[in-house]
């Protein structure tokens, strides 16, 4: 799967073989700046201008941890 995100505050998961969208997640309230995968590809992070970081599990297609401990937008995640 390929994950994408951007100005519309949506995270989209895509099937790279067909090029079709598989799922859309709406959970941030502002532009999403980063969406890196973890090494085992079961989950990914998202960081947004809404100052939150979320962790999503693709096996259930929803976020399971949200951190609001920041005062500025999130521009980097590793």
PDB file of N, CA and C in Angstrom:
ATOM      1  N   UNK A   1       0.822  -1.178   0.000  1.00  0.00           N
ATOM      2  CA  UNK A   1       0.000   0.000   0.000  1.00  0.00           C
ATOM      3  C   UNK A   1       0.867   1.243   0.000  1.00  0.00           C
ATOM      4  N   UNK A   2       0.325   2.280  -0.559  1.00  0.00           N
ATOM      5  CA  UNK A   2       0.960   3.594  -0.562  1.00  0.00           C
ATOM      6  C   UNK A   2       0.054   4.523   0.228  1.00  0.00           C
ATOM      7  N   UNK A   3       0.651   5.373   1.064  1.00  0.00           N
ATOM      8  CA  UNK A   3      -0.115   6.333   1.848  1.00  0.00           C
ATOM      9  C   UNK A   3       0.195   7.740   1.334  1.00  0.00           C
ATOM     10  N   UNK A   4      -0.847   8.571   1.246  1.00  0.00           N
ATOM     11  CA  UNK A   4      -0.670   9.963   0.843  1.00  0.00           C
ATOM     12  C   UNK A   4      -1.533  10.855   1.717  1.00  0.00           C
ATOM     13  N   UNK A   5      -1.143  12.117   1.817  1.00  0.00           N
ATOM     14  CA  UNK A   5      -1.912  13.084   2.612  1.00  0.00           C
ATOM     15  C   UNK A   5      -1.547  14.480   2.146  1.00  0.00           C
ATOM     16  N   UNK A   6      -2.340  15.464   2.582  1.00  0.00           N
ATOM     17  CA  UNK A   6      -2.031  16.823   2.161  1.00  0.00           C
ATOM     18  C   UNK A   6      -2.966  17.867   2.708  1.00  0.00           C
ATOM     19  N   UNK A   7      -3.228  18.859   1.881  1.00  0.00           N
ATOM     20  CA  UNK A   7      -3.981  20.042   2.293  1.00  0.00           C
ATOM     21  C   UNK A   7      -5.441  19.770   2.639  1.00  0.00           C
ATOM     22  N   UNK A   8      -6.010  18.697   2.129  1.00  0.00           N
ATOM     23  CA  UNK A   8      -7.429  18.428   2.386  1.00  0.00           C
ATOM     24  C   UNK A   8      -7.659  17.728   3.727  1.00  0.00           C
ATOM     25  N   UNK A   9      -6.595  17.504   4.514  1.00  0.00           N
ATOM     26  CA  UNK A   9      -6.669  16.864   5.841  1.00  0.00           C
ATOM     27  C   UNK A   9      -7.094  15.405   5.774  1.00  0.00           C
ATOM     28  N   UNK A  10      -7.001  14.796   4.618  1.00  0.00           N
ATOM     29  CA  UNK A  10      -7.342  13.385   4.458  1.00  0.00           C
ATOM     30  C   UNK A  10      -6.089  12.561   4.227  1.00  0.00           C
ATOM     31  N   UNK A  11      -6.093  11.364   4.776  1.00  0.00           N
ATOM     32  CA  UNK A  11      -5.045  10.389   4.504  1.00  0.00           C
ATOM     33  C   UNK A  11      -5.674   9.342   3.600  1.00  0.00           C
ATOM     34  N   UNK A  12      -4.987   9.045   2.507  1.00  0.00           N
ATOM     35  CA  UNK A  12      -5.518   8.058   1.561  1.00  0.00           C
ATOM     36  C   UNK A  12      -4.533   6.910   1.427  1.00  0.00           C
ATOM     37  N   UNK A  13      -5.073   5.714   1.381  1.00  0.00           N
ATOM     38  CA  UNK A  13      -4.290   4.510   1.145  1.00  0.00           C
ATOM     39  C   UNK A  13      -4.616   4.012  -0.251  1.00  0.00           C
ATOM     40  N   UNK A  14      -3.560   3.669  -1.011  1.00  0.00           N
ATOM     41  CA  UNK A  14      -3.691   3.309  -2.410  1.00  0.00           C
ATOM     42  C   UNK A  14      -3.115   1.931  -2.672  1.00  0.00           C
ATOM     43  N   UNK A  15      -3.698   1.234  -3.615  1.00  0.00           N
ATOM     44  CA  UNK A  15      -3.158  -0.024  -4.117  1.00  0.00           C
ATOM     45  C   UNK A  15      -2.206   0.326  -5.260  1.00  0.00           C
ATOM     46  N   UNK A  16      -0.889   0.079  -5.104  1.00  0.00           N
ATOM     47  CA  UNK A  16       0.054   0.487  -6.142  1.00  0.00           C
ATOM     48  C   UNK A  16      -0.106  -0.285  -7.457  1.00  0.00           C
ATOM     49  N   UNK A  17      -0.636  -1.480  -7.400  1.00  0.00           N
ATOM     50  CA  UNK A  17      -0.812  -2.260  -8.632  1.00  0.00           C
ATOM     51  C   UNK A  17      -1.946  -1.717  -9.494  1.00  0.00           C
ATOM     52  N   UNK A  18      -3.075  -1.421  -8.868  1.00  0.00           N
ATOM     53  CA  UNK A  18      -4.226  -0.935  -9.632  1.00  0.00           C
ATOM     54  C   UNK A  18      -4.254   0.586  -9.747  1.00  0.00           C
ATOM     55  N   UNK A  19      -3.542   1.274  -8.836  1.00  0.00           N
ATOM     56  CA  UNK A  19      -3.581   2.739  -8.822  1.00  0.00           C
ATOM     57  C   UNK A  19      -4.852   3.291  -8.228  1.00  0.00           C
ATOM     58  N   UNK A  20      -5.651   2.414  -7.611  1.00  0.00           N
ATOM     59  CA  UNK A  20      -6.936   2.843  -7.055  1.00  0.00           C
ATOM     60  C   UNK A  20      -6.849   3.086  -5.556  1.00  0.00           C
ATOM     61  N   UNK A  21      -7.669   4.032  -5.120  1.00  0.00           N
ATOM     62  CA  UNK A  21      -7.772   4.332  -3.695  1.00  0.00           C
ATOM     63  C   UNK A  21      -8.455   3.172  -2.981  1.00  0.00           C
ATOM     64  N   UNK A  22      -7.880   2.764  -1.833  1.00  0.00           N
ATOM     65  CA  UNK A  22      -8.428   1.664  -1.046  1.00  0.00           C
ATOM     66  C   UNK A  22      -9.242   2.188   0.130  1.00  0.00           C
ATOM     67  N   UNK A  23      -8.747   3.269   0.761  1.00  0.00           N
ATOM     68  CA  UNK A  23      -9.399   3.760   1.971  1.00  0.00           C
ATOM     69  C   UNK A  23      -9.026   5.219   2.205  1.00  0.00           C
ATOM     70  N   UNK A  24      -9.943   5.987   2.794  1.00  0.00           N
ATOM     71  CA  UNK A  24      -9.684   7.369   3.177  1.00  0.00           C
ATOM     72  C   UNK A  24      -9.944   7.532   4.667  1.00  0.00           C
ATOM     73  N   UNK A  25      -9.012   8.204   5.337  1.00  0.00           N
ATOM     74  CA  UNK A  25      -9.148   8.480   6.775  1.00  0.00           C
ATOM     75  C   UNK A  25      -9.193   9.986   6.960  1.00  0.00           C
ATOM     76  N   UNK A  26     -10.210  10.492   7.642  1.00  0.00           N
ATOM     77  CA  UNK A  26     -10.333  11.914   7.968  1.00  0.00           C
ATOM     78  C   UNK A  26     -10.203  12.050   9.478  1.00  0.00           C
ATOM     79  N   UNK A  27      -9.052  12.523   9.964  1.00  0.00           N
ATOM     80  CA  UNK A  27      -8.923  12.625  11.422  1.00  0.00           C
ATOM     81  C   UNK A  27      -8.174  13.857  11.884  1.00  0.00           C
ATOM     82  N   UNK A  28      -7.514  14.590  11.001  1.00  0.00           N
ATOM     83  CA  UNK A  28      -6.868  15.848  11.379  1.00  0.00           C
ATOM     84  C   UNK A  28      -7.791  17.000  11.017  1.00  0.00           C
ATOM     85  N   UNK A  29      -7.469  18.175  11.582  1.00  0.00           N
ATOM     86  CA  UNK A  29      -8.293  19.360  11.348  1.00  0.00           C
ATOM     87  C   UNK A  29      -7.567  20.423  10.540  1.00  0.00           C
ATOM     88  N   UNK A  30      -6.385  20.064  10.005  1.00  0.00           N
ATOM     89  CA  UNK A  30      -5.612  21.008   9.217  1.00  0.00           C
ATOM     90  C   UNK A  30      -4.704  20.210   8.280  1.00  0.00           C
ATOM     91  N   UNK A  31      -3.874  20.890   7.534  1.00  0.00           N
ATOM     92  CA  UNK A  31      -2.967  20.271   6.567  1.00  0.00           C
ATOM     93  C   UNK A  31      -2.109  19.202   7.237  1.00  0.00           C
ATOM     94  N   UNK A  32      -1.960  18.063   6.581  1.00  0.00           N
ATOM     95  CA  UNK A  32      -1.098  16.984   7.074  1.00  0.00           C
ATOM     96  C   UNK A  32       0.251  17.124   6.375  1.00  0.00           C
ATOM     97  N   UNK A  33       1.319  17.223   7.179  1.00  0.00           N
ATOM     98  CA  UNK A  33       2.655  17.479   6.633  1.00  0.00           C
ATOM     99  C   UNK A  33       3.485  16.227   6.390  1.00  0.00           C
ATOM    100  N   UNK A  34       3.322  15.196   7.194  1.00  0.00           N
ATOM    101  CA  UNK A  34       4.141  13.987   7.080  1.00  0.00           C
ATOM    102  C   UNK A  34       3.316  12.744   7.359  1.00  0.00           C
ATOM    103  N   UNK A  35       3.611  11.643   6.643  1.00  0.00           N
ATOM    104  CA  UNK A  35       2.968  10.345   6.882  1.00  0.00           C
ATOM    105  C   UNK A  35       3.943   9.192   6.641  1.00  0.00           C
ATOM    106  N   UNK A  36       4.937   9.013   7.514  1.00  0.00           N
ATOM    107  CA  UNK A  36       5.883   7.903   7.324  1.00  0.00           C
ATOM    108  C   UNK A  36       5.336   6.569   7.837  1.00  0.00           C
ATOM    109  N   UNK A  37       5.709   5.469   7.160  1.00  0.00           N
ATOM    110  CA  UNK A  37       5.383   4.107   7.595  1.00  0.00           C
ATOM    111  C   UNK A  37       6.374   3.650   8.648  1.00  0.00           C
ATOM    112  N   UNK A  38       5.971   2.704   9.508  1.00  0.00           N
ATOM    113  CA  UNK A  38       6.937   2.038  10.377  1.00  0.00           C
ATOM    114  C   UNK A  38       7.602   0.915   9.584  1.00  0.00           C
ATOM    115  N   UNK A  39       8.592   0.268  10.158  1.00  0.00           N
ATOM    116  CA  UNK A  39       9.372  -0.729   9.416  1.00  0.00           C
ATOM    117  C   UNK A  39       8.593  -1.994   9.064  1.00  0.00           C
ATOM    118  N   UNK A  40       7.593  -2.375   9.881  1.00  0.00           N
ATOM    119  CA  UNK A  40       6.845  -3.592   9.555  1.00  0.00           C
ATOM    120  C   UNK A  40       5.584  -3.306   8.734  1.00  0.00           C
ATOM    121  N   UNK A  41       5.321  -2.059   8.422  1.00  0.00           N
ATOM    122  CA  UNK A  41       4.202  -1.618   7.574  1.00  0.00           C
ATOM    123  C   UNK A  41       2.822  -1.919   8.132  1.00  0.00           C
ATOM    124  N   UNK A  42       2.728  -2.139   9.434  1.00  0.00           N
ATOM    125  CA  UNK A  42       1.411  -2.329  10.050  1.00  0.00           C
ATOM    126  C   UNK A  42       0.798  -1.011  10.502  1.00  0.00           C
ATOM    127  N   UNK A  43       1.624   0.006  10.679  1.00  0.00           N
ATOM    128  CA  UNK A  43       1.101   1.298  11.091  1.00  0.00           C
ATOM    129  C   UNK A  43       1.943   2.426  10.512  1.00  0.00           C
ATOM    130  N   UNK A  44       1.369   3.630  10.555  1.00  0.00           N
ATOM    131  CA  UNK A  44       2.092   4.811  10.104  1.00  0.00           C
ATOM    132  C   UNK A  44       1.724   5.982  11.002  1.00  0.00           C
ATOM    133  N   UNK A  45       2.555   7.004  10.983  1.00  0.00           N
ATOM    134  CA  UNK A  45       2.348   8.230  11.749  1.00  0.00           C
ATOM    135  C   UNK A  45       1.816   9.311  10.827  1.00  0.00           C
ATOM    136  N   UNK A  46       1.154  10.295  11.420  1.00  0.00           N
ATOM    137  CA  UNK A  46       0.827  11.496  10.663  1.00  0.00           C
ATOM    138  C   UNK A  46       1.068  12.698  11.557  1.00  0.00           C
ATOM    139  N   UNK A  47       1.615  13.740  10.981  1.00  0.00           N
ATOM    140  CA  UNK A  47       1.851  14.994  11.693  1.00  0.00           C
ATOM    141  C   UNK A  47       1.202  16.120  10.926  1.00  0.00           C
ATOM    142  N   UNK A  48       0.559  17.031  11.660  1.00  0.00           N
ATOM    143  CA  UNK A  48      -0.289  18.024  11.013  1.00  0.00           C
ATOM    144  C   UNK A  48      -0.039  19.432  11.533  1.00  0.00           C
ATOM    145  N   UNK A  49      -0.536  20.405  10.783  1.00  0.00           N
ATOM    146  CA  UNK A  49      -0.537  21.794  11.235  1.00  0.00           C
ATOM    147  C   UNK A  49      -1.468  21.992  12.425  1.00  0.00           C
ATOM    148  N   UNK A  50      -2.350  21.031  12.689  1.00  0.00           N
ATOM    149  CA  UNK A  50      -3.231  21.148  13.858  1.00  0.00           C
ATOM    150  C   UNK A  50      -2.496  20.802  15.151  1.00  0.00           C
ATOM    151  N   UNK A  51      -1.179  20.621  15.092  1.00  0.00           N
ATOM    152  CA  UNK A  51      -0.255  20.345  16.211  1.00  0.00           C
ATOM    153  C   UNK A  51      -0.369  18.937  16.779  1.00  0.00           C
ATOM    154  N   UNK A  52      -1.046  18.044  16.090  1.00  0.00           N
ATOM    155  CA  UNK A  52      -1.188  16.685  16.614  1.00  0.00           C
ATOM    156  C   UNK A  52      -0.357  15.690  15.811  1.00  0.00           C
ATOM    157  N   UNK A  53       0.018  14.610  16.505  1.00  0.00           N
ATOM    158  CA  UNK A  53       0.648  13.450  15.892  1.00  0.00           C
ATOM    159  C   UNK A  53      -0.277  12.281  16.150  1.00  0.00           C
ATOM    160  N   UNK A  54      -0.551  11.496  15.122  1.00  0.00           N
ATOM    161  CA  UNK A  54      -1.420  10.332  15.277  1.00  0.00           C
ATOM    162  C   UNK A  54      -0.713   9.091  14.764  1.00  0.00           C
ATOM    163  N   UNK A  55      -1.042   7.963  15.365  1.00  0.00           N
ATOM    164  CA  UNK A  55      -0.538   6.674  14.902  1.00  0.00           C
ATOM    165  C   UNK A  55      -1.738   5.856  14.456  1.00  0.00           C
ATOM    166  N   UNK A  56      -1.654   5.311  13.252  1.00  0.00           N
ATOM    167  CA  UNK A  56      -2.751   4.546  12.642  1.00  0.00           C
ATOM    168  C   UNK A  56      -2.338   3.104  12.450  1.00  0.00           C
ATOM    169  N   UNK A  57      -3.259   2.213  12.670  1.00  0.00           N
ATOM    170  CA  UNK A  57      -3.050   0.791  12.406  1.00  0.00           C
ATOM    171  C   UNK A  57      -3.819   0.441  11.139  1.00  0.00           C
ATOM    172  N   UNK A  58      -3.115   0.037  10.085  1.00  0.00           N
ATOM    173  CA  UNK A  58      -3.788  -0.250   8.813  1.00  0.00           C
ATOM    174  C   UNK A  58      -4.605  -1.538   8.855  1.00  0.00           C
ATOM    175  N   UNK A  59      -4.373  -2.361   9.852  1.00  0.00           N
ATOM    176  CA  UNK A  59      -5.160  -3.597   9.958  1.00  0.00           C
ATOM    177  C   UNK A  59      -6.593  -3.306  10.382  1.00  0.00           C
ATOM    178  N   UNK A  60      -6.828  -2.184  11.071  1.00  0.00           N
ATOM    179  CA  UNK A  60      -8.183  -1.793  11.470  1.00  0.00           C
ATOM    180  C   UNK A  60      -8.590  -0.448  10.880  1.00  0.00           C
ATOM    181  N   UNK A  61      -7.687   0.175  10.134  1.00  0.00           N
ATOM    182  CA  UNK A  61      -7.926   1.442   9.429  1.00  0.00           C
ATOM    183  C   UNK A  61      -8.425   2.570  10.331  1.00  0.00           C
ATOM    184  N   UNK A  62      -7.752   2.743  11.482  1.00  0.00           N
ATOM    185  CA  UNK A  62      -8.082   3.899  12.325  1.00  0.00           C
ATOM    186  C   UNK A  62      -6.903   4.239  13.217  1.00  0.00           C
ATOM    187  N   UNK A  63      -6.953   5.469  13.760  1.00  0.00           N
ATOM    188  CA  UNK A  63      -5.878   5.885  14.658  1.00  0.00           C
ATOM    189  C   UNK A  63      -6.076   5.253  16.032  1.00  0.00           C
ATOM    190  N   UNK A  64      -4.967   4.911  16.685  1.00  0.00           N
ATOM    191  CA  UNK A  64      -5.068   4.326  18.015  1.00  0.00           C
ATOM    192  C   UNK A  64      -4.294   5.111  19.055  1.00  0.00           C
ATOM    193  N   UNK A  65      -3.486   6.088  18.649  1.00  0.00           N
ATOM    194  CA  UNK A  65      -2.816   6.990  19.592  1.00  0.00           C
ATOM    195  C   UNK A  65      -2.824   8.382  18.984  1.00  0.00           C
ATOM    196  N   UNK A  66      -3.158   9.387  19.793  1.00  0.00           N
ATOM    197  CA  UNK A  66      -3.084  10.786  19.390  1.00  0.00           C
ATOM    198  C   UNK A  66      -2.309  11.547  20.439  1.00  0.00           C
ATOM    199  N   UNK A  67      -1.358  12.355  20.006  1.00  0.00           N
ATOM    200  CA  UNK A  67      -0.584  13.206  20.909  1.00  0.00           C
ATOM    201  C   UNK A  67      -0.871  14.656  20.560  1.00  0.00           C
ATOM    202  N   UNK A  68      -1.289  15.420  21.538  1.00  0.00           N
ATOM    203  CA  UNK A  68      -1.562  16.845  21.372  1.00  0.00           C
ATOM    204  C   UNK A  68      -0.598  17.650  22.237  1.00  0.00           C
ATOM    205  N   UNK A  69       0.597  17.146  22.471  1.00  0.00           N
ATOM    206  CA  UNK A  69       1.551  17.765  23.402  1.00  0.00           C
ATOM    207  C   UNK A  69       2.460  18.790  22.731  1.00  0.00           C
ATOM    208  N   UNK A  70       2.065  19.312  21.597  1.00  0.00           N
ATOM    209  CA  UNK A  70       2.897  20.258  20.869  1.00  0.00           C
ATOM    210  C   UNK A  70       2.180  21.591  20.736  1.00  0.00           C
ATOM    211  N   UNK A  71       2.973  22.662  20.638  1.00  0.00           N
ATOM    212  CA  UNK A  71       2.399  23.990  20.462  1.00  0.00           C
ATOM    213  C   UNK A  71       2.486  24.482  19.027  1.00  0.00           C
ATOM    214  N   UNK A  72       3.350  23.860  18.227  1.00  0.00           N
ATOM    215  CA  UNK A  72       3.541  24.243  16.842  1.00  0.00           C
ATOM    216  C   UNK A  72       3.139  23.113  15.910  1.00  0.00           C
ATOM    217  N   UNK A  73       2.998  23.439  14.639  1.00  0.00           N
ATOM    218  CA  UNK A  73       2.668  22.410  13.655  1.00  0.00           C
ATOM    219  C   UNK A  73       3.783  21.367  13.584  1.00  0.00           C
ATOM    220  N   UNK A  74       3.438  20.174  13.181  1.00  0.00           N
ATOM    221  CA  UNK A  74       4.379  19.059  13.076  1.00  0.00           C
ATOM    222  C   UNK A  74       4.889  19.013  11.630  1.00  0.00           C
ATOM    223  N   UNK A  75       6.204  19.159  11.472  1.00  0.00           N
ATOM    224  CA  UNK A  75       6.813  19.139  10.140  1.00  0.00           C
ATOM    225  C   UNK A  75       7.722  17.955   9.905  1.00  0.00           C
ATOM    226  N   UNK A  76       8.160  17.284  10.947  1.00  0.00           N
ATOM    227  CA  UNK A  76       9.075  16.152  10.813  1.00  0.00           C
ATOM    228  C   UNK A  76       8.652  15.003  11.719  1.00  0.00           C
ATOM    229  N   UNK A  77       8.743  13.801  11.216  1.00  0.00           N
ATOM    230  CA  UNK A  77       8.499  12.569  11.981  1.00  0.00           C
ATOM    231  C   UNK A  77       9.488  11.537  11.501  1.00  0.00           C
ATOM    232  N   UNK A  78      10.025  10.753  12.412  1.00  0.00           N
ATOM    233  CA  UNK A  78      10.956   9.689  12.023  1.00  0.00           C
ATOM    234  C   UNK A  78      10.559   8.392  12.660  1.00  0.00           C
TER     235      UNK A  78
END
